[in-house]
Short mmCIF file of C-alpha atoms and ligand atoms in Angstrom, two decimals:
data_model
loop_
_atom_site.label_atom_id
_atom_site.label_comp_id
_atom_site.label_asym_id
_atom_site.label_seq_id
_atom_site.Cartn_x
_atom_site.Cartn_y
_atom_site.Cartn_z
CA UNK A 78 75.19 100.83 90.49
CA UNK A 79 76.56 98.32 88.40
CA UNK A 80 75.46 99.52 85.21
CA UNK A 81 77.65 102.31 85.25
CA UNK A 82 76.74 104.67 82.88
CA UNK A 83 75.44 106.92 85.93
CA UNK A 84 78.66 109.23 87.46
CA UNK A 85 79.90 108.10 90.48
CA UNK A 86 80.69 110.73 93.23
CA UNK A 87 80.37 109.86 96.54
CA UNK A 88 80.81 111.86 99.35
CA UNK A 89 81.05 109.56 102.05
CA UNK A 90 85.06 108.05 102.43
CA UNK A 91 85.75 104.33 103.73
CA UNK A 92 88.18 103.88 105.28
CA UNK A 93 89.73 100.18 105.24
CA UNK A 94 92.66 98.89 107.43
CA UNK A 95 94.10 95.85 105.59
CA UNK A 96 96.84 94.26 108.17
CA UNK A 97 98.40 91.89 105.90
CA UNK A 98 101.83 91.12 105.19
CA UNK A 99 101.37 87.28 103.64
CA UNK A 100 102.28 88.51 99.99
CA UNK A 101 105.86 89.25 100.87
CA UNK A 102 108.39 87.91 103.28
CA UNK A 103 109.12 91.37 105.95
CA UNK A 104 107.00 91.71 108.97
CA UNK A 105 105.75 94.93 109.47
CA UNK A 106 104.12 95.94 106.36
CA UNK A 107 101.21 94.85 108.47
CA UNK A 108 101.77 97.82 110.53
CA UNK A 109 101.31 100.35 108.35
CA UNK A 110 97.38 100.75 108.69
CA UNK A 111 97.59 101.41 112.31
CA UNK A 112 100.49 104.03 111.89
CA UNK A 113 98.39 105.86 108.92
CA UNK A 114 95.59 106.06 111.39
CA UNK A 115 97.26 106.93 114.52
CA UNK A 116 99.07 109.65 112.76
CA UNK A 117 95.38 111.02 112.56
CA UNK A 118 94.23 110.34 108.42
CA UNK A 119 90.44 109.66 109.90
CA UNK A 120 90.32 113.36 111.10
CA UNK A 121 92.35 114.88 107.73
CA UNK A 122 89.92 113.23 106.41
CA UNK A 123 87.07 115.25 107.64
CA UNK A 124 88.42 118.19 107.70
CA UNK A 125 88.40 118.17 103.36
CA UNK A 126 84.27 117.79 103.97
CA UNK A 127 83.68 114.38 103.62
CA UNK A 128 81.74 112.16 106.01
CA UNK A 129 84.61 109.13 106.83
CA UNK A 130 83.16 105.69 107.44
CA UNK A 131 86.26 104.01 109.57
CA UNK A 132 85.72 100.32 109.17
CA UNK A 133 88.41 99.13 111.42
CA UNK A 134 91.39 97.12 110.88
CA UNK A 135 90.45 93.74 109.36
CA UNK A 136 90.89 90.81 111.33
CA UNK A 137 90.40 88.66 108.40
CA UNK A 138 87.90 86.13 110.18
CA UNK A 139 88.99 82.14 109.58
CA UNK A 140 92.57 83.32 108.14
CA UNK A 141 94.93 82.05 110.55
CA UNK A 142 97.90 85.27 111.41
CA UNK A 143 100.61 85.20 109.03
CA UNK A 144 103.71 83.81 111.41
CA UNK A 145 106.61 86.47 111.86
CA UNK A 146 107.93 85.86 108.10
CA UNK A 147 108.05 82.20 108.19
CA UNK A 148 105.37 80.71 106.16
CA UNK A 149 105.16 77.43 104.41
CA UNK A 150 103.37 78.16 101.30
CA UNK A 151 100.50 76.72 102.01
CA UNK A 152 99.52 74.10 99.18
CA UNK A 153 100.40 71.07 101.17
CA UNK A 154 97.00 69.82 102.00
CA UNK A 155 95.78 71.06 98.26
CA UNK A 156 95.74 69.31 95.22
CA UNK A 157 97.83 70.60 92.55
CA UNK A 158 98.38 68.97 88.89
CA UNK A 159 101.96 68.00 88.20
CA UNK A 160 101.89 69.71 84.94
CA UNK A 161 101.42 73.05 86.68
CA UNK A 162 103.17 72.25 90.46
CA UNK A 163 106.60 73.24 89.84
CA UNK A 164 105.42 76.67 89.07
CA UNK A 165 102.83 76.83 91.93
CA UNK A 166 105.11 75.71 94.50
CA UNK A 167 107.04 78.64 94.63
CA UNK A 168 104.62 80.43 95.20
CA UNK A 169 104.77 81.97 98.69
CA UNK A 170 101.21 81.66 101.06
CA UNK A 171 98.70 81.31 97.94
CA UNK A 172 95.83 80.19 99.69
CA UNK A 173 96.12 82.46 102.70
CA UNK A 174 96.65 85.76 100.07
CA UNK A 175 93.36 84.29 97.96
CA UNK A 176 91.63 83.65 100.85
CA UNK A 177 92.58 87.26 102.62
CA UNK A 178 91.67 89.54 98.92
CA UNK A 179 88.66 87.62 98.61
CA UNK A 180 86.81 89.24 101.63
CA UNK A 181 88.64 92.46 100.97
CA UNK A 182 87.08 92.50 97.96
CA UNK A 183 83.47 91.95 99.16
CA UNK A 184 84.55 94.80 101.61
CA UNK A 185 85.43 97.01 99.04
CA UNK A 186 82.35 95.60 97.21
CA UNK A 187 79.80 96.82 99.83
CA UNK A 188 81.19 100.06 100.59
CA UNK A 189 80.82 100.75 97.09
CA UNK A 190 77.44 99.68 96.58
CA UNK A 191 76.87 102.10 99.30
CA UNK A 192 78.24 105.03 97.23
CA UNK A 193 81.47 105.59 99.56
CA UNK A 194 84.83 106.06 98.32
CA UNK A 195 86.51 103.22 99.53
CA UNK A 196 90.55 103.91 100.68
CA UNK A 197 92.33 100.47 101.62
CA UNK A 198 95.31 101.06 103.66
CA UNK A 199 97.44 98.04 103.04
CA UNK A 200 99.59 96.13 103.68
CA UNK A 201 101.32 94.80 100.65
CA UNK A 202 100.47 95.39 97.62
CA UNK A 203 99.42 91.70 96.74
CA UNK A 204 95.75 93.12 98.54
CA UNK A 205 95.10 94.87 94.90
CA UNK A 206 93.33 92.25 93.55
CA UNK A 207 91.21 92.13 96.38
CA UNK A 208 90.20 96.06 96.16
CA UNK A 209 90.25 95.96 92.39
CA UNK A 210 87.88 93.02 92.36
CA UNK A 211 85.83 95.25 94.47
CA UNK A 212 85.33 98.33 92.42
CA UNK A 213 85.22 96.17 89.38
CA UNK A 214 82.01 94.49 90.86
CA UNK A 215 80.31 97.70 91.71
CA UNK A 216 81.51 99.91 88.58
CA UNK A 217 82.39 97.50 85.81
CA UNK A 218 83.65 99.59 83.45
CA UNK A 219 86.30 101.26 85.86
CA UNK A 220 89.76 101.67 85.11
CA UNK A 221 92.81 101.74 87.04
CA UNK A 222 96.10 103.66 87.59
CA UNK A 223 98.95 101.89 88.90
CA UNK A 224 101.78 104.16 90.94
CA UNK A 225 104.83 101.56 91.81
CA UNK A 226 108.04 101.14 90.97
CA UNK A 227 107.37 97.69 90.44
CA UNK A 228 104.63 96.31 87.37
CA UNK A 229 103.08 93.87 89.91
CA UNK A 230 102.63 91.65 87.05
CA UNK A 231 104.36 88.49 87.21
CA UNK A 232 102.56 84.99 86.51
CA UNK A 233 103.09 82.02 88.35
CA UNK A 234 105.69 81.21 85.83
CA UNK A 235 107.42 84.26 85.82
CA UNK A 236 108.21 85.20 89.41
CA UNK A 237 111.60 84.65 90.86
CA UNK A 238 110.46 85.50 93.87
CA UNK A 239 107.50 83.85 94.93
CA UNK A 240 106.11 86.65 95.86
CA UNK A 241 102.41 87.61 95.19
CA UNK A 242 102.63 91.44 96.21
CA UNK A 243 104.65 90.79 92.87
CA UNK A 244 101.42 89.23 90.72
CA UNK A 245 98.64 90.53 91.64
CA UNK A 246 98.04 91.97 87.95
CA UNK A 247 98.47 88.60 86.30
CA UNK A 248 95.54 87.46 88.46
CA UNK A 249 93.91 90.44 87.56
CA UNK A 250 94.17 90.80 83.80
CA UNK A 251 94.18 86.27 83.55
CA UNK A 252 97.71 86.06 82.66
CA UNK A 253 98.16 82.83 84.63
CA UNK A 254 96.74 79.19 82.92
CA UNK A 255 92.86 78.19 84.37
CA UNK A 256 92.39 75.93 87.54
CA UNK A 257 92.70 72.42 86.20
CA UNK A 258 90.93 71.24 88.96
CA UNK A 259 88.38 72.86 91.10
CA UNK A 260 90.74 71.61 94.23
CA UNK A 261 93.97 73.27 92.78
CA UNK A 262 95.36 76.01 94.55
CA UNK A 263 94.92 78.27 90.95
CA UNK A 264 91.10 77.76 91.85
CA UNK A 265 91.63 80.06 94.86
CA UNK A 266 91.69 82.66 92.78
CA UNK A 267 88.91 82.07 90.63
CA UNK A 268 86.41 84.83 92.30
CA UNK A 269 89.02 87.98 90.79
CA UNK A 270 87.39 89.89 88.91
CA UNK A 271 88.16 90.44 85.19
CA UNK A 272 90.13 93.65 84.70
CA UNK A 273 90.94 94.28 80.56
CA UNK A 274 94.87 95.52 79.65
CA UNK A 275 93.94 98.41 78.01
CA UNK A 276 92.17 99.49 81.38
CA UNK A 277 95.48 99.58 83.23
CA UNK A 278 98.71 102.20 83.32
CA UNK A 279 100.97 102.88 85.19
CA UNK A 280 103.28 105.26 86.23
CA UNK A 281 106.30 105.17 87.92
CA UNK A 282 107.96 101.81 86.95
CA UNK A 283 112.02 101.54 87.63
CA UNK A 284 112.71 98.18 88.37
CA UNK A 285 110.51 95.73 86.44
CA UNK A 286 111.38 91.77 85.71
CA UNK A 287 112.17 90.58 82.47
CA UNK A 288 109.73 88.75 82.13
CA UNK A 289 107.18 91.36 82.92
CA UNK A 290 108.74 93.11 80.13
CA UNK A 291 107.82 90.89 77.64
CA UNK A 292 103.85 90.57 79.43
CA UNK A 293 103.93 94.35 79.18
CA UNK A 294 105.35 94.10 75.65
CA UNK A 295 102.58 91.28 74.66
CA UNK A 296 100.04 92.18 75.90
CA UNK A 297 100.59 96.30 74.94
CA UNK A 298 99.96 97.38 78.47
CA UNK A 299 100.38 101.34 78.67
CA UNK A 300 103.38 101.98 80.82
CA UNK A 301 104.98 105.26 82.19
CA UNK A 302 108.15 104.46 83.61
CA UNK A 303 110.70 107.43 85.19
CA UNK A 304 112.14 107.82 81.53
CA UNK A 305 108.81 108.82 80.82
CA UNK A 306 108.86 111.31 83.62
CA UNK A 307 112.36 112.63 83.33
CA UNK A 308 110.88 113.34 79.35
CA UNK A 309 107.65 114.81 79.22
CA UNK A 310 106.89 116.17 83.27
CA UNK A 311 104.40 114.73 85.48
CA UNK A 312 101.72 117.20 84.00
CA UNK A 313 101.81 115.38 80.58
CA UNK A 314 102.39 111.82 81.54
CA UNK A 315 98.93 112.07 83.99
CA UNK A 316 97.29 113.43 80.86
CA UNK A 317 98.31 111.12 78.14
CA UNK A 318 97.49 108.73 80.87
CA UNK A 319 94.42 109.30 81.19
CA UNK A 320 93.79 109.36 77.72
CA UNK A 321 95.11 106.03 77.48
CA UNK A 322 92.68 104.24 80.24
CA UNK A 323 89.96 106.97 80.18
CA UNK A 324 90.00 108.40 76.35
CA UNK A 325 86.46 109.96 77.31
CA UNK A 326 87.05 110.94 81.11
CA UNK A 327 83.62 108.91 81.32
CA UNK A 328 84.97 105.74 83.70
CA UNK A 329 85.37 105.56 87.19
CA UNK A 330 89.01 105.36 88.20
CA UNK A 331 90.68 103.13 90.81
CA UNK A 332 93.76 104.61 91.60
CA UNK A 333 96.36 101.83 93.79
CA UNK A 334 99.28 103.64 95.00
CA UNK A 335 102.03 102.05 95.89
CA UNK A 336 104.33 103.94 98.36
CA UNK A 337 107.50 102.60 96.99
CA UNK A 338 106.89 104.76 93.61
CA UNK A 339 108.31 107.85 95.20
CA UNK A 340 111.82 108.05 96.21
CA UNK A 341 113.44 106.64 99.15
CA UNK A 342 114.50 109.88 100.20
CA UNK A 343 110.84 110.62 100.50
CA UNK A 344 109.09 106.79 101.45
CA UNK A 345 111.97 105.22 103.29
CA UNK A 346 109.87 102.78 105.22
CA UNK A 347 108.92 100.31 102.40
CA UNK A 348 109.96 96.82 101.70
CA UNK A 349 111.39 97.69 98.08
CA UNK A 350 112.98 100.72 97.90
CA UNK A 351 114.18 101.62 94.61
CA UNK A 352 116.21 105.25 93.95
CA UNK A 353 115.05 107.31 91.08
CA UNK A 354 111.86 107.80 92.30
CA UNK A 355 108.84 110.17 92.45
CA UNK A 356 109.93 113.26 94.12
CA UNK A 357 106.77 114.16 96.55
CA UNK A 358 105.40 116.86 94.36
CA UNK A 359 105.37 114.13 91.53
CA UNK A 360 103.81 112.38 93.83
CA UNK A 361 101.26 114.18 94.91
CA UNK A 362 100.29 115.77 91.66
CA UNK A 363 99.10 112.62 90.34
CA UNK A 364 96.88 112.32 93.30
CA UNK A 365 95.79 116.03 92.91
CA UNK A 366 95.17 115.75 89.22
CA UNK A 367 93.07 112.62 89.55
CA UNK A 368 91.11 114.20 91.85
CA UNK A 369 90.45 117.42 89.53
CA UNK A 370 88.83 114.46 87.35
CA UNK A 371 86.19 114.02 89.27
CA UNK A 372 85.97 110.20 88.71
CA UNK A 373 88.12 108.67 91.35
CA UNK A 374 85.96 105.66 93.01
CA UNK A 375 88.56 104.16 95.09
CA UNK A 376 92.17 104.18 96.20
CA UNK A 377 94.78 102.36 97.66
CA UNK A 378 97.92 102.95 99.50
CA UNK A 379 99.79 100.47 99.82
CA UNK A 380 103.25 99.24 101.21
CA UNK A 381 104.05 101.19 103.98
CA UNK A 382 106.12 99.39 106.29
CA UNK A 383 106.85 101.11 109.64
CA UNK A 384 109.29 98.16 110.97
CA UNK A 385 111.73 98.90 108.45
CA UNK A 386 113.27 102.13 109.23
CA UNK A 387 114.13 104.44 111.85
CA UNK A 388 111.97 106.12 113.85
CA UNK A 389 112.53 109.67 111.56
CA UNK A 390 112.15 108.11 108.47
CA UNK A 391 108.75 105.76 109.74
CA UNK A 392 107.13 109.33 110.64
CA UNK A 393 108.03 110.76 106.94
CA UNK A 394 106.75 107.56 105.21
CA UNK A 395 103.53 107.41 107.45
CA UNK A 396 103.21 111.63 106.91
CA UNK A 397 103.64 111.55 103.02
CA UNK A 398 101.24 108.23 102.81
CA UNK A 399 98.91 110.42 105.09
CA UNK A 400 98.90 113.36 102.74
CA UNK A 401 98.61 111.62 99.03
CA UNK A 402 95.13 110.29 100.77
CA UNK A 403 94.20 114.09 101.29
CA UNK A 404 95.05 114.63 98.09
CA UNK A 405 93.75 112.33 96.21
CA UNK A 406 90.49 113.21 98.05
CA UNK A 407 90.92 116.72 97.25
CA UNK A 408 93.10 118.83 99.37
CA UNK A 409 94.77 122.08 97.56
CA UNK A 410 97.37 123.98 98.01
CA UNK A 411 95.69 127.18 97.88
N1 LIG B 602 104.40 95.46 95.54
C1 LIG B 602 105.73 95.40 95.45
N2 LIG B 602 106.47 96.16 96.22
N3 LIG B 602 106.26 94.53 94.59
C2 LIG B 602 107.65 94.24 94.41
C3 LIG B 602 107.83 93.13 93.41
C4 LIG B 602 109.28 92.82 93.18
C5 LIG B 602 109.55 91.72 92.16
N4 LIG B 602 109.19 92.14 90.83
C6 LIG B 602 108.81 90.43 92.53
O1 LIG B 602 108.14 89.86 91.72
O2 LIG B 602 108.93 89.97 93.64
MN1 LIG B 603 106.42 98.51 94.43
MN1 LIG B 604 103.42 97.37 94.21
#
């Protein structure tokens, strides 16, 4: 399967539960699998014809439980060179989010290999470079479609936050310097796959970094931001993206989904919210019309965080997260 010039399309879903919060500082994004499940996505599922592989919630073997939102950030007992530390430092949990995306992405791996559609229910979004890694191991000419608010793209010198749920495309696309040392923490994330920049878009994007505005700008990574929207409709902007990242509509597409891309008025429960948002038919059209392609290998939703709202808005976020799975696995409205 990994030559990929044979068509994917698998008819057996898996269905991932990725508990992990250690990219970002809020407890409770860790919570979101078990809501999406217990709000009954296994059996929607089904019910669109496909055979649904659940493979539990990950326990993450040998990773020790992120504490409730205190973490060190885990490089004392690492060796880091001095040229580099000041940027790793502030990094926040590196070895416990390389460590955690590295057997998500031998998950995601395996179910692939399998021919199953593999859906990772995160959990912040930092666990892309884990599922990405996955699919790029089993289909390596893949692309992928980003849906955030956010470009997820910061290096280990850009961040202000520390935050890797805010990086996990720099690992991805090897926007940060090489491991100077096998023992340095930037080792840790040697094993992520390789993903080219003119193999990513996104849509969505409304609150991006300035210095991931010059990395987009550099590197000319194909962005569709709510300008783009607002412009041309969500009917054109999924087309000319998939001309972009899939000129031929002949590579498999990973499609990670960040819940914070629609509005808050429709995804309250996320960590960061931003307004001017996806409305939930923008929303769910991109799902539907990636779907129509036929080439979807893998998806992600990510970013649901059922701590941080009340108990109204928890049940729309974990509803709407519920339903851009069924469509993005090929639910219609007639
Ligand atoms: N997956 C997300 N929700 N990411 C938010 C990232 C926010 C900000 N750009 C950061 O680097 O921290
Ligand atoms: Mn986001
Ligand atoms: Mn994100």
């Amino acid at each position: 399967m990994s030559s990929n010039n044979l068509l994917p399309s698998p008819k057996t879903v898996a269905i991932l539960g990725c508990p992990f919060s250690g990219g970002q500082p809020k407890p409770g994004v860790d919570k979101g699998p078990i809501h999406l499940v217990q709000a009954g996505l296994i059996n929607q599922v089904e019910e669109l014809g496909w055979h649904v592989v659940f493979d539990g919630h990950h326990q993450f073997e040998g990773v020790p439980p992120p504490s409730n939102g205190i973490q060190g950030n885990g490089t004392s007992d690492v060796v880091v060179d001095t040229a580099l530390d000041a940027s790793i430092a502030r990094l926040r949990s590196p070895l416990l989010v390389a460590q955690v995306c590295k057997s998500v992405a031998s998950a995601v791996q395996a179910h692939a290999e399998m021919g199953r559609l593999p859906v990772t229910l995160g959990g912040d979004h930092s666990l892309a470079m884990g599922t990405i890694s996955g699919t790029l191991r089993a289909y390596d000419q893949a692309c992928v479609i980003w849906i955030d608010a956010h470009a997820d793209i910061n290096t280990i010198y850009s961040t202000d936050t520390g935050n890797i749920h805010g990086m996990p495309l720099s690992f991805l696309l090897k926007l940060n310097p090489p491991a100077p040392s096998p023992d340095s923490v930037l080792a840790k994330f040697d094993w992520v796959s390789h993903l080219p920049a003119e193999r990513l878009v996104y849509i969505g994007l409304r609150d991006v970094d300035k210095g991931e505005k010059e990395i987009l700008k550099k590197h000319s990574i194909k962005a569709f931001s709510m300008h783009d929207v607002d412009r041309y409709g969500i009917g054109k902007v999924v087309e000319m993206a998939l001309d972009h990242v899939n000129p031929q509509r002949d590579r498999p597409i990973h499609l990670s989904f960040d819940v914070d891309a629609l509005d808050p008025s429709v995804a309250p429960s996320t960590g960061t919210p931003v307004r001017g948002g996806l409305t939930f038919r923008e929303g769910h059209y991109i799902c539907e019309a990636i779907h129509e392609t036929g080439l979807l290998v893998a998806l992600d939703l990510m970013e649901v965080n059922p701590a941080l709202a009340d108990a109204e808005s928890v049940r729309q976020t974990v509803t709407v997260g519920c339903s851009l799975v069924r469509s993005a696995l090929g639910e219609t409205l007639l």
